[in-house]
Short mmCIF file of C-alpha atoms and ligand atoms in Angstrom, two decimals:
data_model
loop_
_atom_site.label_atom_id
_atom_site.label_comp_id
_atom_site.label_asym_id
_atom_site.label_seq_id
_atom_site.Cartn_x
_atom_site.Cartn_y
_atom_site.Cartn_z
CA MET A 1 1.70 17.45 -5.87
CA THR A 2 0.97 16.46 -2.37
CA ASP A 3 1.78 13.08 -1.17
CA PRO A 4 -0.98 10.50 -2.32
CA THR A 5 -0.95 8.98 1.08
CA PHE A 6 -2.65 11.89 2.47
CA ARG A 7 -5.73 11.28 0.28
CA ALA A 8 -5.55 7.56 0.79
CA GLY A 9 -5.58 8.29 4.52
CA PHE A 10 -8.45 10.24 4.36
CA ASP A 11 -10.34 7.86 2.25
CA ALA A 12 -9.50 4.97 4.52
CA THR A 13 -10.33 6.80 7.64
CA LEU A 14 -13.71 7.85 6.33
CA GLU A 15 -14.52 4.38 5.09
CA THR A 16 -13.56 2.94 8.60
CA ALA A 17 -15.60 5.56 10.44
CA ILE A 18 -18.58 4.75 8.40
CA ASN A 19 -18.24 0.95 8.41
CA SER A 20 -17.62 0.66 11.96
CA ALA A 21 -20.76 2.60 12.73
CA LEU A 22 -22.58 0.20 10.47
CA ARG A 23 -21.32 -2.80 12.38
CA TYR A 24 -23.48 -2.32 15.34
CA ASP A 25 -26.30 -1.39 13.56
CA PRO A 26 -27.80 -4.47 11.52
CA GLY A 27 -31.04 -2.43 10.83
CA THR A 28 -29.24 0.18 8.80
CA ARG A 29 -27.04 -2.46 7.15
CA ALA A 30 -30.08 -4.19 5.84
CA ARG A 31 -31.49 -0.88 4.37
CA LEU A 32 -28.00 -0.32 2.76
CA ASP A 33 -28.14 -3.72 1.12
CA LYS A 34 -31.03 -2.49 -0.90
CA LEU A 35 -28.82 0.15 -2.29
CA ALA A 36 -26.10 -2.26 -3.45
CA GLY A 37 -24.17 -1.23 -6.57
CA LYS A 38 -25.29 2.50 -6.38
CA VAL A 39 -22.82 5.17 -6.32
CA LEU A 40 -22.85 8.87 -5.03
CA ALA A 41 -20.36 11.25 -6.50
CA VAL A 42 -19.58 14.45 -4.56
CA ALA A 43 -17.53 17.11 -6.19
CA LEU A 44 -16.47 19.52 -3.43
CA SER A 45 -15.69 23.01 -4.48
CA ALA A 46 -13.94 24.07 -1.27
CA PRO A 47 -11.52 22.38 -0.72
CA LYS A 48 -11.57 21.21 -4.18
CA MET A 49 -11.78 17.47 -4.37
CA ASN A 50 -13.84 14.47 -5.61
CA LEU A 51 -15.35 11.63 -3.46
CA PHE A 52 -17.15 8.63 -4.55
CA LEU A 53 -19.20 6.55 -2.11
CA VAL A 54 -20.05 3.18 -3.47
CA ILE A 55 -22.42 0.89 -1.91
CA GLU A 56 -21.33 -2.65 -1.46
CA ASP A 57 -23.83 -5.12 -0.05
CA GLU A 58 -23.58 -3.91 3.59
CA ARG A 59 -20.82 -1.63 3.47
CA ILE A 60 -19.70 1.77 1.81
CA GLU A 61 -16.42 2.03 0.27
CA VAL A 62 -14.70 5.25 -0.27
CA HIS A 63 -12.77 6.37 -3.53
CA SER A 64 -10.91 9.42 -4.81
CA ARG A 65 -11.60 8.10 -8.51
CA TRP A 66 -14.41 6.15 -10.14
CA GLY A 67 -14.55 5.12 -13.64
CA GLY A 68 -18.01 3.36 -13.57
CA GLU A 69 -21.52 4.67 -13.52
CA VAL A 70 -22.72 7.15 -10.90
CA THR A 71 -26.15 7.17 -9.54
CA THR A 72 -26.26 10.66 -8.11
CA GLU A 73 -23.84 13.63 -8.52
CA LEU A 74 -23.69 16.29 -5.90
CA GLN A 75 -21.71 19.64 -6.22
CA GLY A 76 -21.04 22.17 -3.48
CA SER A 77 -18.86 23.02 -0.56
CA ALA A 78 -17.57 20.79 2.00
CA ILE A 79 -19.29 22.77 4.65
CA ALA A 80 -22.56 22.38 2.82
CA PHE A 81 -22.02 18.49 2.43
CA LEU A 82 -21.18 18.17 6.07
CA GLN A 83 -24.54 19.95 6.71
CA LEU A 84 -26.40 17.60 4.44
CA LEU A 85 -25.15 14.74 6.37
CA LYS A 86 -25.59 15.86 9.74
CA ASN A 87 -28.66 18.25 9.78
CA ARG A 88 -32.06 16.79 9.67
CA ASP A 89 -33.74 19.68 7.72
CA ALA A 90 -30.79 20.57 5.56
CA THR A 91 -31.97 20.19 1.82
CA PRO A 92 -29.50 20.51 -1.20
CA ALA A 93 -31.51 23.43 -2.45
CA LYS A 94 -31.29 25.37 0.74
CA LEU A 95 -27.30 24.81 0.89
CA GLY A 96 -26.83 25.75 -2.66
CA VAL A 97 -25.94 22.08 -3.51
CA THR A 98 -26.48 20.88 -7.19
CA VAL A 99 -28.00 17.51 -7.55
CA ARG A 100 -27.89 15.46 -10.85
CA GLY A 101 -29.26 12.15 -11.12
CA SER A 102 -31.43 10.00 -8.74
CA SER A 103 -32.64 12.12 -5.86
CA ALA A 104 -34.35 9.23 -4.19
CA PHE A 105 -31.05 7.50 -3.71
CA LEU A 106 -29.61 10.59 -2.11
CA ALA A 107 -32.51 11.08 0.27
CA GLU A 108 -32.18 7.17 1.45
CA LEU A 109 -28.43 7.51 1.73
CA GLN A 110 -28.80 10.95 3.49
CA SER A 111 -31.09 9.40 6.02
CA ILE A 112 -28.92 6.10 6.45
CA LEU A 113 -25.89 8.25 7.23
CA ARG A 114 -27.64 10.74 9.41
CA ASP A 115 -28.79 7.91 11.74
CA LEU A 116 -25.26 6.69 12.18
CA ASP A 117 -23.04 8.13 14.64
CA ILE A 118 -20.02 9.05 12.52
CA ASP A 119 -17.20 11.31 13.16
CA TRP A 120 -16.69 13.25 10.12
CA GLU A 121 -13.95 15.58 11.22
CA GLU A 122 -11.31 13.06 12.06
CA PRO A 123 -10.98 12.01 8.31
CA LEU A 124 -10.49 15.50 7.32
CA SER A 125 -7.55 15.90 9.64
CA LYS A 126 -5.79 13.24 7.49
CA LEU A 127 -6.02 15.39 4.43
CA VAL A 128 -3.69 17.96 6.06
CA GLY A 129 -1.29 15.21 5.97
CA ASP A 130 1.80 14.03 7.83
CA SER A 131 5.28 14.61 6.46
CA PRO A 132 7.11 11.48 5.07
CA ALA A 133 9.31 11.87 8.21
CA HIS A 134 6.57 11.82 10.57
CA GLN A 135 5.04 8.61 8.49
CA ILE A 136 8.32 6.89 9.12
CA GLY A 137 8.44 8.16 12.67
CA LEU A 138 5.16 6.41 13.23
CA GLY A 139 6.72 3.09 11.71
CA VAL A 140 9.73 3.44 13.83
CA ARG A 141 7.95 4.38 16.99
CA ALA A 142 5.58 1.41 16.59
CA ALA A 143 8.62 -0.83 15.92
CA ALA A 144 10.55 0.49 18.69
CA GLY A 145 7.47 0.31 21.09
CA TRP A 146 6.69 -2.99 19.98
CA LEU A 147 10.50 -4.37 20.69
CA LYS A 148 10.24 -2.90 24.07
CA ASP A 149 7.02 -4.76 24.51
CA ALA A 150 8.50 -7.93 23.33
CA LEU A 151 11.58 -7.69 25.52
CA GLY A 152 9.54 -7.29 28.43
CA LYS A 153 7.14 -10.01 27.82
CA ALA A 154 9.50 -12.64 26.76
CA PRO A 155 13.05 -11.76 27.78
CA GLY A 156 14.02 -15.31 27.28
CA ALA A 157 13.02 -15.46 23.55
CA ALA A 158 14.39 -12.15 22.81
CA ALA A 159 17.82 -12.90 24.56
CA GLU A 160 17.87 -16.20 22.52
CA ALA A 161 16.95 -14.14 19.23
CA VAL A 162 19.78 -11.77 19.96
CA SER A 163 22.35 -14.21 20.87
CA GLU A 164 21.48 -16.27 17.53
CA GLU A 165 21.58 -13.03 15.57
CA TRP A 166 25.23 -12.33 16.79
CA GLN A 167 26.33 -16.05 17.19
CA VAL A 168 27.66 -15.26 20.83
CA THR A 169 26.31 -15.48 24.50
CA PRO A 170 25.73 -13.28 26.13
CA PRO A 171 25.89 -10.38 23.75
CA GLN A 172 25.53 -7.88 26.52
CA ALA A 173 27.75 -5.09 25.10
CA GLN A 174 26.45 -5.66 21.58
CA PHE A 175 22.98 -5.70 22.82
CA GLU A 176 23.28 -2.27 24.47
CA ALA A 177 24.98 -0.92 21.44
CA PHE A 178 21.84 -2.24 19.21
CA ALA A 179 19.54 -0.65 21.87
CA GLU A 180 21.43 2.75 21.53
CA ASP A 181 21.07 2.45 17.82
CA VAL A 182 17.28 2.15 18.14
CA SER A 183 17.08 5.04 20.36
CA GLU A 184 19.35 7.25 18.15
CA LEU A 185 17.13 6.18 15.14
CA VAL A 186 14.17 7.51 16.94
CA GLN A 187 15.94 10.71 17.92
CA GLY A 188 16.83 11.08 14.22
CA VAL A 189 13.51 10.78 13.32
CA ASP A 190 12.64 13.43 15.82
CA ARG A 191 15.22 15.77 14.48
CA LEU A 192 14.16 15.30 10.78
CA GLU A 193 10.55 16.15 11.80
CA ALA A 194 11.67 19.15 13.54
CA ARG A 195 13.83 20.29 10.69
CA ILE A 196 11.07 19.80 8.18
CA ALA A 197 8.51 21.66 10.49
CA HIS A 198 10.94 24.49 10.43
CA LEU A 199 11.34 24.53 6.87
CA ARG A 200 7.83 24.59 6.52
CA GLN A 201 7.29 27.50 8.70
CA ARG A 202 9.78 29.60 6.92
CA LEU A 203 8.02 28.63 3.53
CA ASN A 204 4.79 29.84 4.96
CA GLN A 205 6.50 32.92 6.16
CA ARG A 206 7.70 33.59 2.89
CA GLY A 207 4.44 32.91 1.37
CA THR A 208 3.03 35.70 3.37
CA ASP A 209 5.82 38.27 3.23
CA MET B 1 36.70 -22.14 -18.34
CA THR B 2 33.20 -20.74 -18.98
CA GLU B 3 32.34 -17.74 -17.40
CA ARG B 4 29.11 -17.63 -15.18
CA LYS B 5 26.49 -15.05 -15.46
CA THR B 6 25.79 -13.49 -12.10
CA THR B 7 22.98 -11.27 -10.84
CA HIS B 8 22.36 -9.49 -7.55
CA PHE B 9 20.79 -11.09 -4.55
CA GLY B 10 20.63 -8.07 -2.28
CA TYR B 11 24.22 -7.03 -2.13
CA GLN B 12 25.63 -10.49 -3.06
CA GLN B 13 26.33 -11.70 -6.37
CA VAL B 14 24.75 -14.93 -7.05
CA PRO B 15 24.59 -16.95 -10.31
CA VAL B 16 21.63 -16.02 -12.49
CA GLU B 17 20.07 -19.45 -12.15
CA GLU B 18 20.25 -19.32 -8.37
CA LYS B 19 18.48 -16.17 -7.61
CA ALA B 20 15.03 -17.16 -8.20
CA GLY B 21 15.61 -20.18 -5.60
CA ARG B 22 17.20 -17.75 -3.11
CA VAL B 23 14.19 -15.50 -3.52
CA ALA B 24 11.82 -18.38 -2.97
CA ASP B 25 13.66 -19.43 0.29
CA VAL B 26 13.14 -15.86 1.60
CA PHE B 27 9.39 -15.93 0.97
CA HIS B 28 8.78 -19.55 1.98
CA SER B 29 10.42 -18.54 5.25
CA VAL B 30 8.36 -15.37 5.99
CA ALA B 31 5.00 -16.45 4.44
CA ALA B 32 3.31 -17.31 7.59
CA ARG B 33 4.49 -14.10 9.30
CA TYR B 34 4.42 -11.87 6.34
CA ASP B 35 1.30 -9.72 7.05
CA VAL B 36 2.14 -9.08 10.59
CA MET B 37 5.70 -7.93 9.61
CA ASN B 38 4.09 -5.71 6.77
CA ASP B 39 2.12 -3.88 9.37
CA LEU B 40 5.09 -3.61 11.72
CA MET B 41 7.58 -2.56 9.19
CA SER B 42 5.53 0.14 7.76
CA GLY B 43 3.60 1.35 10.56
CA GLY B 44 0.61 0.44 8.66
CA ILE B 45 1.39 2.67 5.78
CA HIS B 46 1.62 0.08 3.29
CA ARG B 47 -2.05 -0.16 3.43
CA LEU B 48 -2.13 3.65 2.11
CA TRP B 49 0.25 2.90 -0.64
CA LYS B 50 -1.89 0.01 -1.56
CA ARG B 51 -5.12 1.98 -1.56
CA PHE B 52 -3.65 4.64 -3.88
CA THR B 53 -2.52 1.61 -6.27
CA ILE B 54 -6.16 0.62 -6.30
CA GLU B 55 -7.52 4.10 -7.01
CA LEU B 56 -4.96 4.64 -9.90
CA SER B 57 -5.81 1.21 -11.42
CA ALA B 58 -9.50 2.62 -12.30
CA ALA B 59 -10.64 -1.07 -11.91
CA ARG B 60 -14.20 -1.32 -12.77
CA PRO B 61 -17.05 -3.95 -12.58
CA GLY B 62 -16.68 -6.78 -15.11
CA GLN B 63 -13.08 -6.22 -15.66
CA THR B 64 -10.29 -8.95 -15.62
CA ILE B 65 -7.28 -8.16 -13.22
CA LEU B 66 -3.78 -9.90 -12.70
CA ASP B 67 -2.33 -9.34 -9.42
CA ILE B 68 1.09 -10.90 -9.90
CA ALA B 69 3.60 -11.65 -7.12
CA GLY B 70 0.41 -11.05 -5.15
CA GLY B 71 1.61 -12.87 -2.05
CA THR B 72 -1.00 -12.77 0.56
CA GLY B 73 -3.48 -11.18 -1.54
CA ASP B 74 -4.11 -7.60 -0.15
CA LEU B 75 -4.66 -6.11 -3.49
CA THR B 76 -6.66 -9.06 -4.85
CA ALA B 77 -9.16 -8.82 -2.02
CA ARG B 78 -9.99 -5.36 -2.78
CA PHE B 79 -9.95 -5.95 -6.56
CA SER B 80 -12.45 -8.80 -6.04
CA ARG B 81 -15.08 -6.55 -4.59
CA ILE B 82 -14.63 -3.76 -7.26
CA VAL B 83 -14.83 -6.21 -10.22
CA GLY B 84 -17.79 -7.93 -8.78
CA PRO B 85 -19.55 -11.21 -9.83
CA ALA B 86 -19.18 -10.44 -13.51
CA GLY B 87 -15.34 -9.54 -13.28
CA LYS B 88 -12.34 -11.87 -12.36
CA VAL B 89 -9.16 -11.45 -10.42
CA VAL B 90 -6.17 -13.67 -10.73
CA LEU B 91 -3.98 -13.81 -7.90
CA ALA B 92 -0.58 -15.22 -9.11
CA ASP B 93 2.57 -15.94 -7.22
CA ILE B 94 5.83 -17.91 -8.06
CA ASN B 95 5.83 -19.14 -4.30
CA ALA B 96 3.46 -21.78 -3.39
CA SER B 97 3.80 -21.20 0.44
CA MET B 98 2.88 -17.35 -0.17
CA LEU B 99 0.02 -18.51 -2.54
CA LYS B 100 -1.38 -20.90 0.00
CA VAL B 101 -1.56 -18.18 2.99
CA GLY B 102 -3.11 -15.83 0.26
CA ARG B 103 -5.84 -18.30 -0.35
CA ASP B 104 -6.61 -18.96 3.11
CA ARG B 105 -6.56 -15.20 3.83
CA LEU B 106 -9.04 -14.57 1.15
CA LEU B 107 -11.34 -17.07 2.36
CA ASP B 108 -11.15 -15.71 5.89
CA ARG B 109 -12.29 -12.38 4.33
CA GLY B 110 -15.14 -14.07 2.86
CA ILE B 111 -13.95 -13.76 -0.74
CA ALA B 112 -14.44 -16.25 -3.22
CA GLY B 113 -16.11 -16.79 -6.52
CA ASN B 114 -14.42 -14.44 -8.78
CA VAL B 115 -10.76 -15.05 -7.79
CA GLU B 116 -8.57 -17.73 -9.22
CA THR B 117 -5.06 -18.59 -7.69
CA VAL B 118 -2.28 -19.46 -10.21
CA GLN B 119 1.20 -20.41 -9.45
CA ALA B 120 3.21 -18.37 -12.08
CA ASP B 121 6.72 -16.60 -12.54
CA ALA B 122 6.13 -12.98 -13.77
CA GLN B 123 8.96 -13.62 -16.51
CA TYR B 124 6.93 -16.43 -18.17
CA LEU B 125 3.20 -15.68 -17.57
CA PRO B 126 1.02 -18.64 -18.54
CA PHE B 127 -1.93 -16.66 -20.10
CA PRO B 128 -3.02 -15.89 -23.58
CA ASP B 129 -2.26 -12.46 -25.24
CA ASN B 130 -4.48 -9.73 -24.49
CA THR B 131 -6.16 -11.18 -21.54
CA PHE B 132 -6.17 -8.42 -18.65
CA ASP B 133 -7.60 -4.91 -18.22
CA CYS B 134 -5.15 -4.32 -15.54
CA ILE B 135 -2.03 -5.96 -13.99
CA THR B 136 -0.69 -4.90 -10.68
CA ILE B 137 2.65 -6.10 -9.32
CA ALA B 138 3.13 -4.76 -5.55
CA PHE B 139 6.53 -5.24 -3.95
CA GLY B 140 7.38 -7.96 -6.41
CA LEU B 141 9.26 -6.59 -9.41
CA ARG B 142 12.39 -6.12 -7.17
CA ASN B 143 12.69 -9.77 -6.58
CA VAL B 144 12.32 -10.75 -10.24
CA THR B 145 15.53 -11.85 -12.04
CA ASP B 146 15.07 -10.39 -15.31
CA LYS B 147 12.84 -7.32 -15.11
CA ASP B 148 12.84 -6.71 -18.73
CA LEU B 149 11.56 -9.84 -19.50
CA ALA B 150 8.80 -9.64 -16.77
CA LEU B 151 7.71 -6.29 -18.24
CA ARG B 152 7.42 -7.69 -21.69
CA SER B 153 5.56 -10.79 -20.38
CA MET B 154 3.20 -8.36 -18.60
CA LEU B 155 2.77 -6.23 -21.69
CA ARG B 156 1.84 -9.35 -23.89
CA VAL B 157 -0.96 -10.44 -21.70
CA LEU B 158 -2.39 -7.02 -21.23
CA LYS B 159 -5.22 -5.88 -23.50
CA PRO B 160 -4.58 -2.98 -25.55
CA GLY B 161 -5.40 0.09 -23.55
CA GLY B 162 -4.74 -1.93 -20.44
CA ARG B 163 -2.88 -0.83 -17.34
CA LEU B 164 0.30 -1.93 -15.61
CA LEU B 165 0.82 -0.62 -12.01
CA VAL B 166 4.17 -1.40 -10.31
CA LEU B 167 4.25 -0.44 -6.77
CA GLU B 168 7.80 -0.72 -5.43
CA PHE B 169 10.26 0.60 -2.84
CA SER B 170 12.35 3.45 -4.64
CA LYS B 171 14.58 6.34 -3.98
CA PRO B 172 13.77 8.92 -1.05
CA GLU B 173 13.79 12.35 -2.55
CA SER B 174 15.86 13.69 0.42
CA LYS B 175 19.35 12.84 1.59
CA LEU B 176 18.30 13.20 5.22
CA LEU B 177 15.18 11.02 4.85
CA GLU B 178 17.44 8.46 3.14
CA LYS B 179 19.87 8.43 6.02
CA VAL B 180 17.20 7.84 8.58
CA TYR B 181 15.55 5.29 6.32
CA ASP B 182 18.88 3.44 5.95
CA GLN B 183 19.34 3.06 9.77
CA TYR B 184 15.77 1.90 10.05
CA SER B 185 15.85 -0.81 7.43
CA PHE B 186 19.58 -1.94 7.85
CA ARG B 187 19.68 -2.17 11.77
CA LEU B 188 16.00 -2.26 13.07
CA LEU B 189 14.42 -4.43 10.11
CA PRO B 190 16.48 -7.59 10.36
CA PHE B 191 16.47 -7.58 14.06
CA MET B 192 12.75 -7.31 14.22
CA GLY B 193 12.55 -9.94 11.51
CA LYS B 194 14.61 -12.24 13.79
CA LEU B 195 12.14 -11.71 16.61
CA VAL B 196 8.99 -11.99 14.90
CA ALA B 197 9.63 -14.22 12.04
CA ASN B 198 12.71 -16.03 13.34
CA ASP B 199 14.58 -14.87 10.31
CA ALA B 200 16.91 -12.01 10.22
CA GLU B 201 18.50 -12.89 6.95
CA SER B 202 15.25 -12.54 4.85
CA TYR B 203 14.74 -9.21 6.21
CA ARG B 204 18.31 -8.27 5.38
CA TYR B 205 17.83 -9.24 2.00
CA LEU B 206 14.61 -7.30 1.73
CA ALA B 207 16.43 -4.03 2.85
CA GLU B 208 19.23 -4.83 0.31
CA SER B 209 17.07 -5.52 -2.41
CA ILE B 210 15.30 -2.20 -1.95
CA ARG B 211 18.56 -0.45 -2.56
CA MET B 212 19.54 -2.43 -5.58
CA HIS B 213 16.14 -1.72 -7.32
CA PRO B 214 16.20 0.95 -10.11
CA ASP B 215 15.24 4.32 -9.16
CA GLN B 216 12.06 6.17 -10.23
CA GLN B 217 13.33 7.58 -13.59
CA THR B 218 15.28 4.22 -14.43
CA LEU B 219 12.18 2.15 -13.86
CA LYS B 220 9.97 4.46 -15.80
CA ASP B 221 12.72 4.45 -18.90
CA MET B 222 12.59 0.60 -18.69
CA MET B 223 8.87 0.45 -19.04
CA GLY B 224 9.05 2.67 -22.13
CA GLU B 225 11.68 0.53 -23.64
CA ALA B 226 9.50 -2.58 -23.01
CA GLY B 227 6.73 -1.15 -24.99
CA PHE B 228 4.50 0.88 -22.60
CA VAL B 229 3.21 4.23 -23.41
CA ASP B 230 2.08 7.28 -21.16
CA CYS B 231 4.48 6.03 -18.45
CA GLU B 232 4.33 7.95 -15.27
CA PHE B 233 5.17 7.77 -11.53
CA HIS B 234 3.86 9.04 -8.36
CA ASN B 235 6.20 9.19 -5.19
CA MET B 236 4.75 8.35 -2.15
CA THR B 237 6.13 8.81 1.59
CA GLY B 238 9.04 11.12 0.19
CA GLY B 239 9.80 8.53 -2.47
CA ILE B 240 10.57 5.60 -0.16
CA VAL B 241 7.89 4.08 -2.36
CA ALA B 242 6.74 4.84 -5.90
CA LEU B 243 3.97 3.80 -7.96
CA HIS B 244 4.58 3.40 -11.75
CA LYS B 245 2.01 3.26 -14.39
CA GLY B 246 2.14 2.32 -17.95
CA ILE B 247 -0.51 1.72 -20.81
CA LYS B 248 -0.22 -0.99 -23.53
CA PRO B 249 -0.74 0.84 -26.62
C1 LIG C 301 7.23 -8.74 -0.78
S1 LIG C 301 5.90 -9.98 -1.45
C2 LIG C 301 4.83 -8.92 -1.98
C3 LIG C 301 3.24 -9.52 -1.84
C4 LIG C 301 2.14 -8.61 -2.08
N1 LIG C 301 1.99 -8.09 -3.37
C5 LIG C 301 1.93 -7.33 -1.30
O1 LIG C 301 2.16 -6.35 -1.74
O2 LIG C 301 1.87 -7.47 0.02
C6 LIG C 301 6.83 -10.33 -2.93
C7 LIG C 301 6.26 -11.48 -3.58
O3 LIG C 301 7.00 -11.76 -4.96
C8 LIG C 301 6.85 -13.01 -5.22
N2 LIG C 301 7.80 -13.35 -6.30
C9 LIG C 301 9.13 -13.23 -6.43
N3 LIG C 301 9.69 -13.49 -7.61
C10 LIG C 301 8.67 -13.60 -8.36
C11 LIG C 301 8.64 -13.94 -9.72
N4 LIG C 301 9.46 -14.00 -10.55
N5 LIG C 301 7.10 -14.14 -10.19
C12 LIG C 301 6.21 -13.97 -9.38
N6 LIG C 301 6.20 -13.70 -8.25
C13 LIG C 301 7.41 -13.57 -7.84
C14 LIG C 301 7.29 -13.70 -3.98
O4 LIG C 301 6.92 -14.94 -3.81
C15 LIG C 301 6.45 -12.83 -2.90
O5 LIG C 301 5.20 -13.41 -2.66
#
């Protein structure tokens, strides 16, 4: 199974994209509020996945599973779904999308989402997924970057933290050793990522042999 | 001479009756900076781990949910929106400082009405039998002195058919990943903890306690022994974190 964080990343990015577009659009938010509690289920055939858009007061939540009631259900390919969201004269029938349940809710939601400026492709890139090494890499880099920043901004506080940590002053040599550890760690992550990319490539090649 | 029972606190052995107090010290000292450190430590990935937990919980409007060891209330906030006005979420933690930060955070996020906060120990939950549709414990079980006792206590307060979800650090699937991760958590983490929260010890404890926690299969077996059925786990981020699920029969 692929790492569940990929799918969670997709859902989170999509949700953020929709709701940040909504933030600057009070008129649309008010329209959305009228739909509160309604749920659109989307069953994509290619790629195969389920998606639930749940209307919450003035925002939309994205779920990969939903146990409750569904107002409208759509079935079709991702391309067709994107067309529905972006294209003014796209209709489910023209695109071969099956609709079950309330079509009034679908029409209203479609018109709301079309009016918003949403980048639908960005969330899709998350689905492809980062390797665990890449995910940790992000953490390590964020931490290392932050560390550099903190040391630059408040050298006094950092020096104090460092000397307390080692119970000596000035811990110049130790501090350098520590800095080296950090950069080694970042390099370690890079190596790990490269190795995984390499393995992946070999697996892919094997797949097409 | 009577022999004293000990348990692990990170890599140290401490008398059983002392562990809870030591864990409390850790969380009292990190409470205020807890959220910042969480994001910093995981590069924000903890949000995705929690998101998947919510998805697997199958929470629905009207349900009653317990978020034990809930700390600053990340899961509670999301559950509160899902269960809606007809449902209820109990945010519980053994630590008053964490609970207070949690309560303030929820108010900041505009969440009130269907959330209750309760100071409680996962080993001795102060709720009647068969109360909850779902219980989550995220990054909490590791800190509990007697995990079996906690699992049984959670089983008791779940309704039949109710779900327990345990989100916890676990064992990386690859040796190489494990090595990098070790470097990160034993060297970098305590140092960041020192700088951000002025508290390296607490973060050293966190790193050590992660290594002492049962691995995927062991925890799954423990859940089965406690009486849960249909136990399963999902590895995330290469097994650095695992989500375990079990059902009360
Ligand atoms: C790492 S925090 C996790 C907080 C939150 N669930 C999250 O994921 O962000 C661990 C929490 O477990 C709590 N805790 C430790 N031992 C406990 C026990 N026996 N019963 C209940 N909570 C406990 C601590 O006070 C702390 O707030």
